[in-house]
mmCIF file of C-alpha atoms in Angstrom:
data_model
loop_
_atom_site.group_PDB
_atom_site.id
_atom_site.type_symbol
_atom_site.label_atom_id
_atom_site.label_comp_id
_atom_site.label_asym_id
_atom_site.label_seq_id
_atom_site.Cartn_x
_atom_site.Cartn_y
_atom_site.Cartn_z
ATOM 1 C CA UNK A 7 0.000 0.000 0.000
ATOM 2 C CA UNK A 8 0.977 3.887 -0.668
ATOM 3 C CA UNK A 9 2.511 5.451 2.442
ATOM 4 C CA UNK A 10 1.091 9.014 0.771
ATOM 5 C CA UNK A 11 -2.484 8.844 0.189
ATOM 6 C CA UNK A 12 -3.718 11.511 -1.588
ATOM 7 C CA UNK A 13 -7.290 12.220 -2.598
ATOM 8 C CA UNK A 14 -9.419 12.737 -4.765
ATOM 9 C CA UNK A 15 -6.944 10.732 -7.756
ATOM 10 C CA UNK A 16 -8.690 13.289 -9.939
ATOM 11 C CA UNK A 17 -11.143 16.290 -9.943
ATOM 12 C CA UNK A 18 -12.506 18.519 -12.674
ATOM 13 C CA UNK A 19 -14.376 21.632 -10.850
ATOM 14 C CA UNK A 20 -15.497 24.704 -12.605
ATOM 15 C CA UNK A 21 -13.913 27.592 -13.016
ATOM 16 C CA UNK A 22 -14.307 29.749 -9.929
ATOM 17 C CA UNK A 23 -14.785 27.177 -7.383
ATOM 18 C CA UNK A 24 -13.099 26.090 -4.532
ATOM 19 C CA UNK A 25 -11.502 22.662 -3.824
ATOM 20 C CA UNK A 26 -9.165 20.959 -1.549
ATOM 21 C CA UNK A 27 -6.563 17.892 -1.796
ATOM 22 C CA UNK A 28 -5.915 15.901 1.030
ATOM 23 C CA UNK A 29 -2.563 14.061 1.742
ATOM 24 C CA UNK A 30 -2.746 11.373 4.188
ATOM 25 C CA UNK A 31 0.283 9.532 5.859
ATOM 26 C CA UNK A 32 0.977 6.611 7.590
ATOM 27 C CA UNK A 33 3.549 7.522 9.343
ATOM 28 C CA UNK A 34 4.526 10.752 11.355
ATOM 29 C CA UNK A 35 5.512 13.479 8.714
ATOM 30 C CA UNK A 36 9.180 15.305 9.349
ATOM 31 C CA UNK A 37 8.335 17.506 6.484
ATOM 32 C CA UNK A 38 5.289 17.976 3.884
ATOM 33 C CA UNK A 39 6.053 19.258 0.552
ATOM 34 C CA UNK A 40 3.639 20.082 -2.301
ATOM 35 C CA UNK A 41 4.125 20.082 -6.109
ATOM 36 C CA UNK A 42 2.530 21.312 -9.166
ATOM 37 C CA UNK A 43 3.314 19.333 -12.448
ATOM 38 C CA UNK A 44 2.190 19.902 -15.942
ATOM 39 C CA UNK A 45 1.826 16.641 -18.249
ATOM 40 C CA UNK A 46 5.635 16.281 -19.623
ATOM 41 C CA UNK A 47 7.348 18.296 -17.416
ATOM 42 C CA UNK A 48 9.158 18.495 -14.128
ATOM 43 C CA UNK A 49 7.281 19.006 -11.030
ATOM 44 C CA UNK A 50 7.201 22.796 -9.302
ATOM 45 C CA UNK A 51 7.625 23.411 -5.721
ATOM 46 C CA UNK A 52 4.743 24.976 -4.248
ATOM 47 C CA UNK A 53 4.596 24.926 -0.762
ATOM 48 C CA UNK A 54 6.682 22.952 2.337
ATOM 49 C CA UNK A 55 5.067 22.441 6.397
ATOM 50 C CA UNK A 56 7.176 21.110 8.780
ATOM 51 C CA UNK A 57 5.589 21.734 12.212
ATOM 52 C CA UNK A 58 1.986 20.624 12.871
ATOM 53 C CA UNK A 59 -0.491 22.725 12.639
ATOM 54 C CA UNK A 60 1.091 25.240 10.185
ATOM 55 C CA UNK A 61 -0.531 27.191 7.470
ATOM 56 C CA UNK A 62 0.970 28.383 4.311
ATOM 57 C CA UNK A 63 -0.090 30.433 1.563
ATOM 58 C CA UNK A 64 0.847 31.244 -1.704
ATOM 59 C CA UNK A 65 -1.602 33.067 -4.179
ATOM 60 C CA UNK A 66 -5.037 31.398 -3.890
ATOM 61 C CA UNK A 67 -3.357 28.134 -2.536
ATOM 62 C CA UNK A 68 -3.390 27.650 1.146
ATOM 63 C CA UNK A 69 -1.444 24.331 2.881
ATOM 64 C CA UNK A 70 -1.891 23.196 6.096
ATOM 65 C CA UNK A 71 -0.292 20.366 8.499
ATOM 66 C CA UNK A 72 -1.998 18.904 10.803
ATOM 67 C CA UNK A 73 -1.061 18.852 14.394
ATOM 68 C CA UNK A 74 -0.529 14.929 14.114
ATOM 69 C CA UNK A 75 1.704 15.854 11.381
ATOM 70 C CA UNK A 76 -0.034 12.875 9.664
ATOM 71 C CA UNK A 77 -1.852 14.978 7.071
ATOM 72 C CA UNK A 78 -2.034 17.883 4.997
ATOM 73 C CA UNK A 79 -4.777 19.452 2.732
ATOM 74 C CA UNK A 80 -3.806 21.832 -0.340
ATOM 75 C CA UNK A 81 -7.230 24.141 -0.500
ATOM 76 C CA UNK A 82 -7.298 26.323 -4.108
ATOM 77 C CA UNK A 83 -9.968 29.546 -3.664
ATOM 78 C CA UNK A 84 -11.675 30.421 -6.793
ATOM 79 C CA UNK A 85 -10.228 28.358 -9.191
ATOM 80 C CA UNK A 86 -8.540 29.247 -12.619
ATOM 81 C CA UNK A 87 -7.759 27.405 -15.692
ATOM 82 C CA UNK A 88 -4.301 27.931 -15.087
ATOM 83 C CA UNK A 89 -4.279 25.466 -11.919
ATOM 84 C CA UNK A 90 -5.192 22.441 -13.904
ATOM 85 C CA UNK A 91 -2.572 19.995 -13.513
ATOM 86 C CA UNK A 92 -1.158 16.882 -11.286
ATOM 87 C CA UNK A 93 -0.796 17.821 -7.767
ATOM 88 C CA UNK A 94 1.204 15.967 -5.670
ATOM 89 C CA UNK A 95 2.563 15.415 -2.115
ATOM 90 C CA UNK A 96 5.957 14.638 -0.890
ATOM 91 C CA UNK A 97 7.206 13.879 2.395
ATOM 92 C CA UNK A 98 10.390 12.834 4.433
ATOM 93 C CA UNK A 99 8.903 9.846 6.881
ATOM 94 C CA UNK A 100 12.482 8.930 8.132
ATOM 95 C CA UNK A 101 13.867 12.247 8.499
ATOM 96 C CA UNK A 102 17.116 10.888 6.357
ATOM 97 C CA UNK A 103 16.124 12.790 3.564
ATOM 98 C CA UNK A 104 14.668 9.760 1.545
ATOM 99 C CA UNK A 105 11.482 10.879 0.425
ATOM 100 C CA UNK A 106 7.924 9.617 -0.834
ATOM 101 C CA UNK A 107 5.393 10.917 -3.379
ATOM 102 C CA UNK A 108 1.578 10.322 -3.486
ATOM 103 C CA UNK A 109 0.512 8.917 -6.603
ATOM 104 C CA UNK A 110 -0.788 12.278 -7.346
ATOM 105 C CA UNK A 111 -4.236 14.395 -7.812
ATOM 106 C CA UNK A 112 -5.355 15.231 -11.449
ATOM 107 C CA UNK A 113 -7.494 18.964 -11.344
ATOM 108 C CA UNK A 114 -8.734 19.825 -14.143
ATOM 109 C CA UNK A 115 -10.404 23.388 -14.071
ATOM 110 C CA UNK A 116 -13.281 24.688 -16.753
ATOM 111 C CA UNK A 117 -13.438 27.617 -18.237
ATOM 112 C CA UNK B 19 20.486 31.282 -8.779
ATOM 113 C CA UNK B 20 20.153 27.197 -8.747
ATOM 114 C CA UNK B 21 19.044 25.773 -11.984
ATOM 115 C CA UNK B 22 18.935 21.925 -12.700
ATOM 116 C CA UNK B 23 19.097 20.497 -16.137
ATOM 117 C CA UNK B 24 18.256 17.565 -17.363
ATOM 118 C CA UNK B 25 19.546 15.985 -21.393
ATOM 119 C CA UNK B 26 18.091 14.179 -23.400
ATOM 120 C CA UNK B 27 14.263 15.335 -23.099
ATOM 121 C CA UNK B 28 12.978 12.555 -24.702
ATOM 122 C CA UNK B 29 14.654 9.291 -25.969
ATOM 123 C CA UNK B 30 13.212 6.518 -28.063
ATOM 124 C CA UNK B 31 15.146 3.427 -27.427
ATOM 125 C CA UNK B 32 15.241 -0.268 -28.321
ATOM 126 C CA UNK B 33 14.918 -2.933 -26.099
ATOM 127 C CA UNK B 34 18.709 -4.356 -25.141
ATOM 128 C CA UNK B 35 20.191 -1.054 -25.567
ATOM 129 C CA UNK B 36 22.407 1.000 -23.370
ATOM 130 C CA UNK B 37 21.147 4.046 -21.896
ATOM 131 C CA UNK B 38 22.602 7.138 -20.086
ATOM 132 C CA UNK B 39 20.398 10.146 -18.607
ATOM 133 C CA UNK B 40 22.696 13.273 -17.292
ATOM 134 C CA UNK B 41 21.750 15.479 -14.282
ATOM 135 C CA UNK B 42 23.822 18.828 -13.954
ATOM 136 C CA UNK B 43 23.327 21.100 -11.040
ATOM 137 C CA UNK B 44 24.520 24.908 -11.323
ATOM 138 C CA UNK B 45 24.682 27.373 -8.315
ATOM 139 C CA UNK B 46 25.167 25.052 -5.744
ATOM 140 C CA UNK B 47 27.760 22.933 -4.340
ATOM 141 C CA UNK B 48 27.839 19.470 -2.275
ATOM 142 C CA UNK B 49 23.839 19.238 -3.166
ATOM 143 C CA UNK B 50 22.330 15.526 -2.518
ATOM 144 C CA UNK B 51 20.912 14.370 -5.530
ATOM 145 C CA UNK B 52 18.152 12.486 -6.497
ATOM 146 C CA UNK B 53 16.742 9.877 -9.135
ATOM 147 C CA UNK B 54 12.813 9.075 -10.027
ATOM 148 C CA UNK B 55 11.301 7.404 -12.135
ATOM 149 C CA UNK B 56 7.352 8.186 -13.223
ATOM 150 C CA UNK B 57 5.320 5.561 -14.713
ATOM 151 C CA UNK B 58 2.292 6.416 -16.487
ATOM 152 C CA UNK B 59 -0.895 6.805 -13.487
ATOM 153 C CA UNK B 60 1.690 6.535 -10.549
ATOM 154 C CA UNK B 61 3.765 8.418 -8.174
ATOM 155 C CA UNK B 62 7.335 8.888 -8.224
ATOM 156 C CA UNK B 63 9.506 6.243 -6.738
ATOM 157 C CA UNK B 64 12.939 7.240 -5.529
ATOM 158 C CA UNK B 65 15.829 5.196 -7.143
ATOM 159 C CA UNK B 66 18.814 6.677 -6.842
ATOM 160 C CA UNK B 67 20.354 9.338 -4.197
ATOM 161 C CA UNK B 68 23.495 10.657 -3.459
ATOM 162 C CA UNK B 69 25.174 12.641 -0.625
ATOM 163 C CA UNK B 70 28.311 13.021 -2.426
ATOM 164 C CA UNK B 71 30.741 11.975 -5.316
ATOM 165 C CA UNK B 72 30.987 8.439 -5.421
ATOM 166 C CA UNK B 73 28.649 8.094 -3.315
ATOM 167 C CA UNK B 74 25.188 6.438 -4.627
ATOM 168 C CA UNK B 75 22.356 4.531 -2.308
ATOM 169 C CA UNK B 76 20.251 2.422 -4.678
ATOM 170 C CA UNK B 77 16.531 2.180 -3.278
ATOM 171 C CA UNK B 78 15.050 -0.630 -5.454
ATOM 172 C CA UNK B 79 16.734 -3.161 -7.365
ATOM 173 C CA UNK B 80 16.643 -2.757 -11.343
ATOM 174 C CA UNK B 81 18.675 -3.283 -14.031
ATOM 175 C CA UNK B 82 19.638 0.661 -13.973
ATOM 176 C CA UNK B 83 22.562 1.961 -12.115
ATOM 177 C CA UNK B 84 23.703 5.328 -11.265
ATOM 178 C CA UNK B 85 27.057 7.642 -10.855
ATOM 179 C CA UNK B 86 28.029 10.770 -9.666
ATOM 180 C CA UNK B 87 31.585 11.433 -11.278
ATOM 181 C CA UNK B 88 31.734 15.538 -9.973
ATOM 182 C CA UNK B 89 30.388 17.123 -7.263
ATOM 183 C CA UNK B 90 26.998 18.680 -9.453
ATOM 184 C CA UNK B 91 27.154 15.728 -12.199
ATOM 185 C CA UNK B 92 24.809 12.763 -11.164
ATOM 186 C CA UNK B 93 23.872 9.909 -14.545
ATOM 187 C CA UNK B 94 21.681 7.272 -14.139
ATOM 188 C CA UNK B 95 22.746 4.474 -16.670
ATOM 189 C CA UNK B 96 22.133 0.743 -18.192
ATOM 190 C CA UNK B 97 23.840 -1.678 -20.200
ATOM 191 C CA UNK B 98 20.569 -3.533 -21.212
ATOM 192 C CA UNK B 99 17.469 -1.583 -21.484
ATOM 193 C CA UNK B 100 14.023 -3.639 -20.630
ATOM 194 C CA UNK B 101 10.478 -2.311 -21.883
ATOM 195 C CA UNK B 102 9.744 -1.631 -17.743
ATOM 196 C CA UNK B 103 12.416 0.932 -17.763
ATOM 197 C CA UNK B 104 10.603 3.375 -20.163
ATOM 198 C CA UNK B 105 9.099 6.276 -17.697
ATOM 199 C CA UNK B 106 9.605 9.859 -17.178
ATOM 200 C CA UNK B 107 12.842 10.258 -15.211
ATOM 201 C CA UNK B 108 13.304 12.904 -12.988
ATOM 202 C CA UNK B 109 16.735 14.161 -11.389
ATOM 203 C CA UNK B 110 16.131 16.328 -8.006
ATOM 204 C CA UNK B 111 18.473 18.216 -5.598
ATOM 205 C CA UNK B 112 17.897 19.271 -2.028
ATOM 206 C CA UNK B 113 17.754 22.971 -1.061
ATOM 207 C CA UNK B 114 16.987 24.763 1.637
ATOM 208 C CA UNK B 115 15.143 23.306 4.862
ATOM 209 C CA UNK B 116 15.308 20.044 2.427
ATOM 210 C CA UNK B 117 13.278 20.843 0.132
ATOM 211 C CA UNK B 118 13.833 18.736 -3.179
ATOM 212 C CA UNK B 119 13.762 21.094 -6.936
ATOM 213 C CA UNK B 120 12.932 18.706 -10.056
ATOM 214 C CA UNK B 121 14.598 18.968 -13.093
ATOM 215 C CA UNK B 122 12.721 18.972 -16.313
ATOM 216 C CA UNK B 123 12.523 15.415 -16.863
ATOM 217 C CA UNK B 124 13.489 12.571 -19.771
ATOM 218 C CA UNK B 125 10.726 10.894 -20.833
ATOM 219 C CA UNK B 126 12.088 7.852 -21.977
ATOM 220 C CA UNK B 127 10.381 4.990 -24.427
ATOM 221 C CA UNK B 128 11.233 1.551 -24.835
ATOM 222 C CA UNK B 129 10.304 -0.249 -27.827
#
């Protein structure tokens, strides 16, 4: 089984709405890192949480860690055709710098 | 600034061949670096890293291989390519508070 859960595997929301992507560990999380990836290409760094219960922001993307440090939610606020792509979460389990992916949310945003 | 590049983008290759993917890292020095591999509808699994030259920690066993001959050089290689190994490749480095930057990727077929 996946050590990072992530959910839903794929959404398709209209343009303007809100929506969130959860991460879910197994394990206790020594540090949470989200990624943006268009088809083809390499994944961009969003957003990293390292101590539970923090909140980040970027734009209209907000992270957050929860204070198990065994999950994180990416929430996008009025959504735009340039969000659509794979979404996914990383995360150092061991804390030796060996890290994990979730297999990865697809968003797909209409105009 | 770092930047992290990745040659060839794409490579069509037949089964039995040899391969070689190059990683270069600029703007940084003593960097751990990273190999993934993609497969089509799943995450990225880690299977190469590297916290120095000549220094390479294989995560799953394959037929690939990997080498870091300078400092900001890292090549993930193999004498006999299978149709398995065709994926998108990606080379990463850690940054600050860990936090791992992706190259653009290979995206590498096996016929």
């Amino acid at each position: 089984s996946q050590e990072l859960e992530q959910s839903p595997q794929s959404l398709i929301v209209q343009e303007g709405k809100n929506l969130t992507i959860n991460c879910t560990s197994s394990k206790t999380l020594y540090g949470l890192y989200w990624y943006k990836q268009k088809y083809g290409e390499g994944l961009i760094f969003l957003m990293m949480l390292q101590k539970g219960g923090e909140e980040k922001s970027h734009e209209k993307i907000t992270a957050k860690l929860d204070e198990k440090k065994q999950q994180s939610s990416l929430h996008i606020t009025a959504s735009q055709p340039s969000h659509a792509g794979i979404y996914l979460c990383g995360a150092d389990t061991s804390g030796t710098y060996k890290y994990i992916f979730g297999t990865g949310t697809r968003l797909k945003v209409l105009a | 600034s770092q930047t992290i590049h990745q040659w060839p983008a794409t490579l069509v290759q037949p089964v039995g061949s040899p391969l070689s993917l190059e990683c270069t890292v600029e703007g940084t020095s003593n960097p751990n670096l990273y190999w993934y591999r993609q497969a089509a509808g799943r995450g990225l699994q880690l299977l190469f890293y590297s916290v120095g030259i000549g220094q390479i920690s294989s995560e799953v066993p394959q037929n690939l291989s990997a080498s870091r001959p300078q400092d900001r050089q890292f090549i993930l290689s193999s004498k006999k390519l299978l149709l398995s190994d065709s994926g998108f490749y990606l080379c990463a480095w850690n940054g600050d508070w860990e936090t791992q930057y992706f190259g653009p990727g290979t995206r590498l077929l096996v016929l």
